[in-house]
Short mmCIF file of C-alpha atoms in Angstrom, two decimals:
data_model
loop_
_atom_site.label_atom_id
_atom_site.label_comp_id
_atom_site.label_asym_id
_atom_site.label_seq_id
_atom_site.Cartn_x
_atom_site.Cartn_y
_atom_site.Cartn_z
CA MET A 1 0.34 -0.25 -0.12
CA THR A 2 1.37 3.67 -1.12
CA THR A 3 2.38 5.53 2.31
CA PRO A 4 0.97 9.54 2.42
CA SER A 5 3.76 11.50 1.60
CA ALA A 6 2.74 15.44 1.78
CA SER A 7 4.16 15.43 -1.80
CA ALA A 8 3.45 14.14 -5.37
CA ASP A 9 6.04 10.92 -4.71
CA TRP A 10 3.12 8.73 -3.99
CA LEU A 11 2.04 8.92 -7.82
CA PHE A 12 5.59 7.15 -8.79
CA GLU A 13 4.88 3.98 -6.82
CA ALA A 14 1.97 0.91 -7.23
CA ARG A 15 0.53 0.82 -10.92
CA ARG A 16 1.75 2.65 -14.38
CA ILE A 17 -1.54 2.92 -15.67
CA LYS A 18 -3.62 5.81 -14.06
CA VAL A 19 -7.40 5.95 -15.49
CA VAL A 20 -9.05 8.89 -14.57
CA VAL A 21 -12.74 9.51 -14.81
CA GLY A 22 -15.62 11.25 -13.06
CA HIS A 23 -18.80 13.18 -13.86
CA TYR A 24 -18.85 16.38 -16.21
CA GLY A 25 -17.42 19.54 -14.11
CA SER A 26 -15.51 16.77 -11.43
CA GLY A 27 -12.00 18.07 -12.45
CA LYS A 28 -11.06 15.13 -14.01
CA THR A 29 -9.47 16.08 -17.10
CA GLU A 30 -7.37 19.00 -15.02
CA ILE A 31 -6.03 16.19 -13.17
CA ALA A 32 -5.01 13.96 -15.27
CA VAL A 33 -3.06 16.71 -17.39
CA ASN A 34 -1.60 17.42 -13.82
CA MET A 35 -0.74 13.56 -12.87
CA ALA A 36 0.30 13.42 -17.06
CA LEU A 37 2.95 16.04 -16.57
CA ARG A 38 3.76 14.93 -13.07
CA LEU A 39 5.17 11.64 -14.31
CA ALA A 40 6.60 12.61 -17.25
CA SER A 41 9.31 15.22 -14.60
CA ARG A 42 10.93 12.39 -13.86
CA ALA A 43 9.84 9.30 -16.07
CA GLY A 44 8.12 9.66 -19.65
CA ALA A 45 4.59 9.30 -19.66
CA MET A 46 2.17 9.29 -22.07
CA LEU A 47 -1.51 11.11 -21.54
CA ILE A 48 -4.53 8.89 -23.59
CA ASP A 49 -7.69 11.19 -23.62
CA LEU A 50 -10.50 9.05 -23.79
CA ASP A 51 -12.90 11.70 -23.54
CA ILE A 52 -15.28 11.29 -27.12
CA VAL A 53 -18.40 12.69 -25.65
CA ASN A 54 -17.88 16.25 -24.31
CA PRO A 55 -16.24 18.86 -26.29
CA PHE A 56 -15.07 20.89 -23.97
CA PHE A 57 -12.29 20.35 -21.32
CA ARG A 58 -9.98 17.64 -23.79
CA SER A 59 -7.11 17.39 -22.54
CA ALA A 60 -5.75 17.70 -25.97
CA GLU A 61 -6.39 21.26 -25.97
CA VAL A 62 -3.54 21.73 -23.45
CA LYS A 63 -1.43 19.41 -26.10
CA PRO A 64 1.50 21.76 -26.67
CA ALA A 65 1.89 21.63 -22.46
CA LEU A 66 1.75 18.84 -22.26
CA GLU A 67 4.02 17.81 -25.10
CA ALA A 68 6.96 20.69 -23.69
CA GLY A 69 6.51 18.83 -19.84
CA GLY A 70 7.87 15.15 -21.39
CA VAL A 71 3.96 14.26 -22.43
CA GLU A 72 3.09 12.52 -25.21
CA VAL A 73 -0.50 13.02 -26.35
CA ILE A 74 -2.64 10.24 -28.06
CA HIS A 75 -6.63 11.62 -28.53
CA PRO A 76 -9.77 10.00 -30.86
CA ALA A 77 -9.33 12.19 -33.86
CA PHE A 78 -11.52 15.32 -34.79
CA ALA A 79 -11.18 16.13 -30.97
CA LEU A 80 -10.25 19.41 -31.47
CA THR A 81 -12.37 20.38 -34.62
CA GLY A 82 -16.37 20.61 -33.07
CA VAL A 83 -17.45 17.34 -35.35
CA ASP A 84 -18.10 14.35 -31.65
CA ILE A 85 -16.71 11.47 -33.81
CA PRO A 86 -15.91 8.30 -31.74
CA VAL A 87 -13.45 7.58 -33.62
CA LEU A 88 -10.38 5.83 -30.95
CA PRO A 89 -7.19 5.73 -32.68
CA ALA A 90 -5.14 2.85 -33.14
CA GLU A 91 -1.83 4.40 -31.33
CA VAL A 92 -4.03 3.72 -27.87
CA GLU A 93 -2.13 -0.22 -28.46
CA ARG A 94 0.74 0.71 -28.02
CA ALA A 95 -0.01 2.63 -24.17
CA PHE A 96 -0.31 -0.69 -23.26
CA ALA A 97 3.22 -1.94 -25.03
CA THR A 98 5.17 -0.04 -23.10
CA ASP A 99 6.91 0.22 -19.71
CA ARG A 100 6.18 3.92 -19.57
CA PHE A 101 3.69 5.94 -16.90
CA ARG A 102 0.98 6.13 -18.63
CA VAL A 103 -2.38 8.36 -17.58
CA PHE A 104 -6.12 7.58 -20.00
CA ASP A 105 -7.99 10.44 -19.42
CA VAL A 106 -12.13 8.89 -19.82
CA GLY A 107 -15.22 10.88 -20.94
CA GLY A 108 -17.97 11.99 -18.11
CA ASP A 109 -20.07 9.88 -16.99
CA ASP A 110 -21.22 6.41 -18.06
CA ASP A 111 -22.07 7.21 -22.12
CA GLY A 112 -18.02 8.04 -21.54
CA ALA A 113 -16.56 5.40 -19.78
CA ALA A 114 -17.98 2.70 -22.90
CA ALA A 115 -14.34 3.91 -24.63
CA LEU A 116 -12.78 2.06 -21.75
CA GLY A 117 -14.48 -1.05 -21.81
CA ARG A 118 -13.86 -1.75 -25.32
CA TYR A 119 -10.23 -2.04 -24.39
CA HIS A 120 -11.52 -4.51 -21.18
CA ALA A 121 -8.78 -7.74 -22.11
CA ARG A 122 -6.37 -4.97 -22.38
CA PHE A 123 -6.80 -3.75 -18.15
CA GLU A 124 -7.18 -7.16 -17.20
CA ALA A 125 -3.46 -8.22 -18.46
CA CYS A 126 -2.63 -4.41 -17.59
CA PRO A 127 -4.25 -3.90 -14.45
CA ALA A 128 -4.39 -0.42 -13.07
CA ASP A 129 -5.40 2.31 -10.98
CA VAL A 130 -8.66 3.91 -11.66
CA PHE A 131 -9.20 7.19 -9.79
CA PHE A 132 -12.86 8.55 -9.80
CA VAL A 133 -12.66 11.50 -9.41
CA ILE A 134 -15.77 13.26 -7.38
CA ASN A 135 -16.20 16.89 -6.50
CA PRO A 136 -19.64 17.31 -4.13
CA PHE A 137 -19.98 20.66 -5.33
CA ARG A 138 -21.43 19.62 -8.76
CA PRO A 139 -24.31 18.41 -10.14
CA ARG A 140 -25.01 14.57 -9.64
CA SER A 141 -22.46 15.23 -7.41
CA SER A 142 -23.85 16.84 -4.34
CA GLU A 143 -25.04 13.80 -3.03
CA VAL A 144 -23.53 10.46 -1.41
CA ASP A 145 -26.24 8.12 -3.39
CA GLN A 146 -25.69 10.11 -6.32
CA ALA A 147 -22.23 9.87 -6.30
CA LEU A 148 -22.23 5.69 -5.40
CA GLU A 149 -24.62 5.48 -8.16
CA LEU A 150 -22.87 7.40 -10.77
CA MET A 151 -19.21 5.44 -10.22
CA GLU A 152 -21.64 1.79 -10.16
CA LEU A 153 -22.50 3.02 -13.77
CA VAL A 154 -19.48 3.88 -15.20
CA ALA A 155 -16.96 0.94 -13.93
CA ARG A 156 -19.70 -1.10 -15.31
CA ARG A 157 -19.47 0.05 -18.43
CA ALA A 158 -15.89 1.11 -18.32
CA ARG A 159 -15.66 -3.17 -17.98
CA ILE A 160 -12.68 -1.91 -14.76
CA PRO A 161 -12.72 -1.35 -11.01
CA VAL A 162 -13.00 1.84 -9.54
CA THR A 163 -9.82 1.23 -7.04
CA GLY A 164 -9.14 4.73 -5.57
CA LEU A 165 -11.50 8.12 -4.94
CA ALA A 166 -9.85 11.19 -5.43
CA VAL A 167 -11.13 14.17 -3.56
CA ASN A 168 -11.72 17.36 -6.08
CA ALA A 169 -13.51 19.77 -3.15
CA ASN A 170 -13.19 22.91 -5.68
CA LEU A 171 -15.57 25.62 -6.16
CA GLY A 172 -12.39 27.94 -8.37
CA SER A 173 -10.90 30.79 -6.68
CA GLU A 174 -13.83 30.91 -4.56
CA THR A 175 -12.32 27.53 -2.49
CA GLN A 176 -11.80 28.21 1.27
CA PRO A 177 -10.14 25.51 3.40
CA GLU A 178 -13.46 24.76 4.98
CA ASP A 179 -14.46 23.71 1.30
CA LEU A 180 -12.34 21.02 0.90
CA LEU A 181 -12.89 19.57 4.67
CA ALA A 182 -15.92 19.52 4.27
CA GLY A 183 -15.49 17.58 0.56
CA ARG A 184 -13.00 14.95 2.29
CA ALA A 185 -15.99 14.63 4.66
CA PHE A 186 -18.17 13.84 1.93
CA VAL A 187 -16.01 11.03 -0.14
CA GLU A 188 -15.23 9.73 3.28
CA ARG A 189 -18.73 8.97 3.06
CA VAL A 190 -18.43 7.65 0.26
CA SER A 191 -15.98 5.42 0.91
CA ARG A 192 -17.55 3.94 3.67
CA LYS A 193 -20.26 2.78 1.79
CA SER A 194 -18.77 1.23 -1.41
CA GLY A 195 -15.80 0.69 0.37
CA VAL A 196 -13.01 1.88 -2.49
CA PRO A 197 -10.87 3.88 -0.42
CA VAL A 198 -9.66 7.20 -0.69
CA ALA A 199 -6.68 7.73 -2.74
CA PHE A 200 -5.97 10.85 -2.83
CA GLU A 201 -6.38 14.96 -2.56
CA ALA A 202 -6.74 17.66 -5.77
CA GLY A 203 -6.27 21.29 -5.52
CA LEU A 204 -4.66 24.13 -6.23
CA PRO A 205 -1.16 24.90 -3.73
CA GLU A 206 -2.62 27.19 -1.56
CA ALA A 207 -5.66 25.53 -0.76
CA LEU A 208 -4.01 22.21 -0.19
CA GLU A 209 -1.77 24.12 2.46
CA GLY A 210 -4.46 25.30 3.63
CA VAL A 211 -6.11 21.68 5.39
CA PRO A 212 -3.88 19.49 7.39
CA PHE A 213 -2.89 16.39 6.34
CA LYS A 214 -4.30 12.99 5.68
CA TYR A 215 -4.19 12.14 2.53
CA PRO A 216 -1.61 12.00 -0.65
CA ARG A 217 -2.24 15.11 -2.59
CA LEU A 218 -1.97 16.46 -6.41
CA PRO A 219 -1.14 19.84 -5.55
CA ILE A 220 -3.07 21.38 -9.58
CA ARG A 221 -1.86 24.03 -11.17
CA ARG A 222 -4.90 25.12 -14.01
CA PHE A 223 -4.94 24.17 -17.58
CA LEU A 224 -8.20 24.53 -18.88
CA LYS A 225 -10.28 27.71 -17.27
CA PRO A 226 -11.97 29.07 -19.82
CA GLU A 227 -12.09 32.89 -20.22
CA TRP A 228 -16.03 32.47 -19.00
CA MET A 229 -15.48 31.42 -15.33
CA ASP A 230 -13.24 35.22 -15.14
#
């Protein structure tokens, strides 16, 4: 079991494939981007964008920043054209034939998770850490039973079990320490009811520093914040 630490060093332990899933607006893509960049800071890393449903907040949109950070990006055809055609590139298969770290950013909700299910046999041969991101301040994730239902649907459609919960109690620049603590308590309730452990907490560095350390942390640098959120 990974020993909790205040840094992101825990990312380099355990499985070399990381899968990030979650509801629209949960922050899963931002987490996947930051996770890939952190992994690439020490070793080769790939980010596989399997978000074939949502035309917004795709990790492929920050491909130049990812590549500058040493991350190879694989994304669906048409991902940056506004055309929603679920064409998955053959290059995805390469993610299972390398020993580099790989981060899969999977489309929101159960419909998006179906793309991951296509690689069921591959994940059986190459087990992954599967993180379900929860932002309790977002619709469809504001009640424990809602979060549980969505997590079960995603796991069923993806045909891969969730191995850990990611706390992302995020209200943007308005996030306060009490919001992080409330989000942590919420995800802990989800953990108790599901039996899935809390894997890590994500957030802006200054926000994380305002709460007592309890779980491994992933400090977030914003890449996908659109102009209309200013």
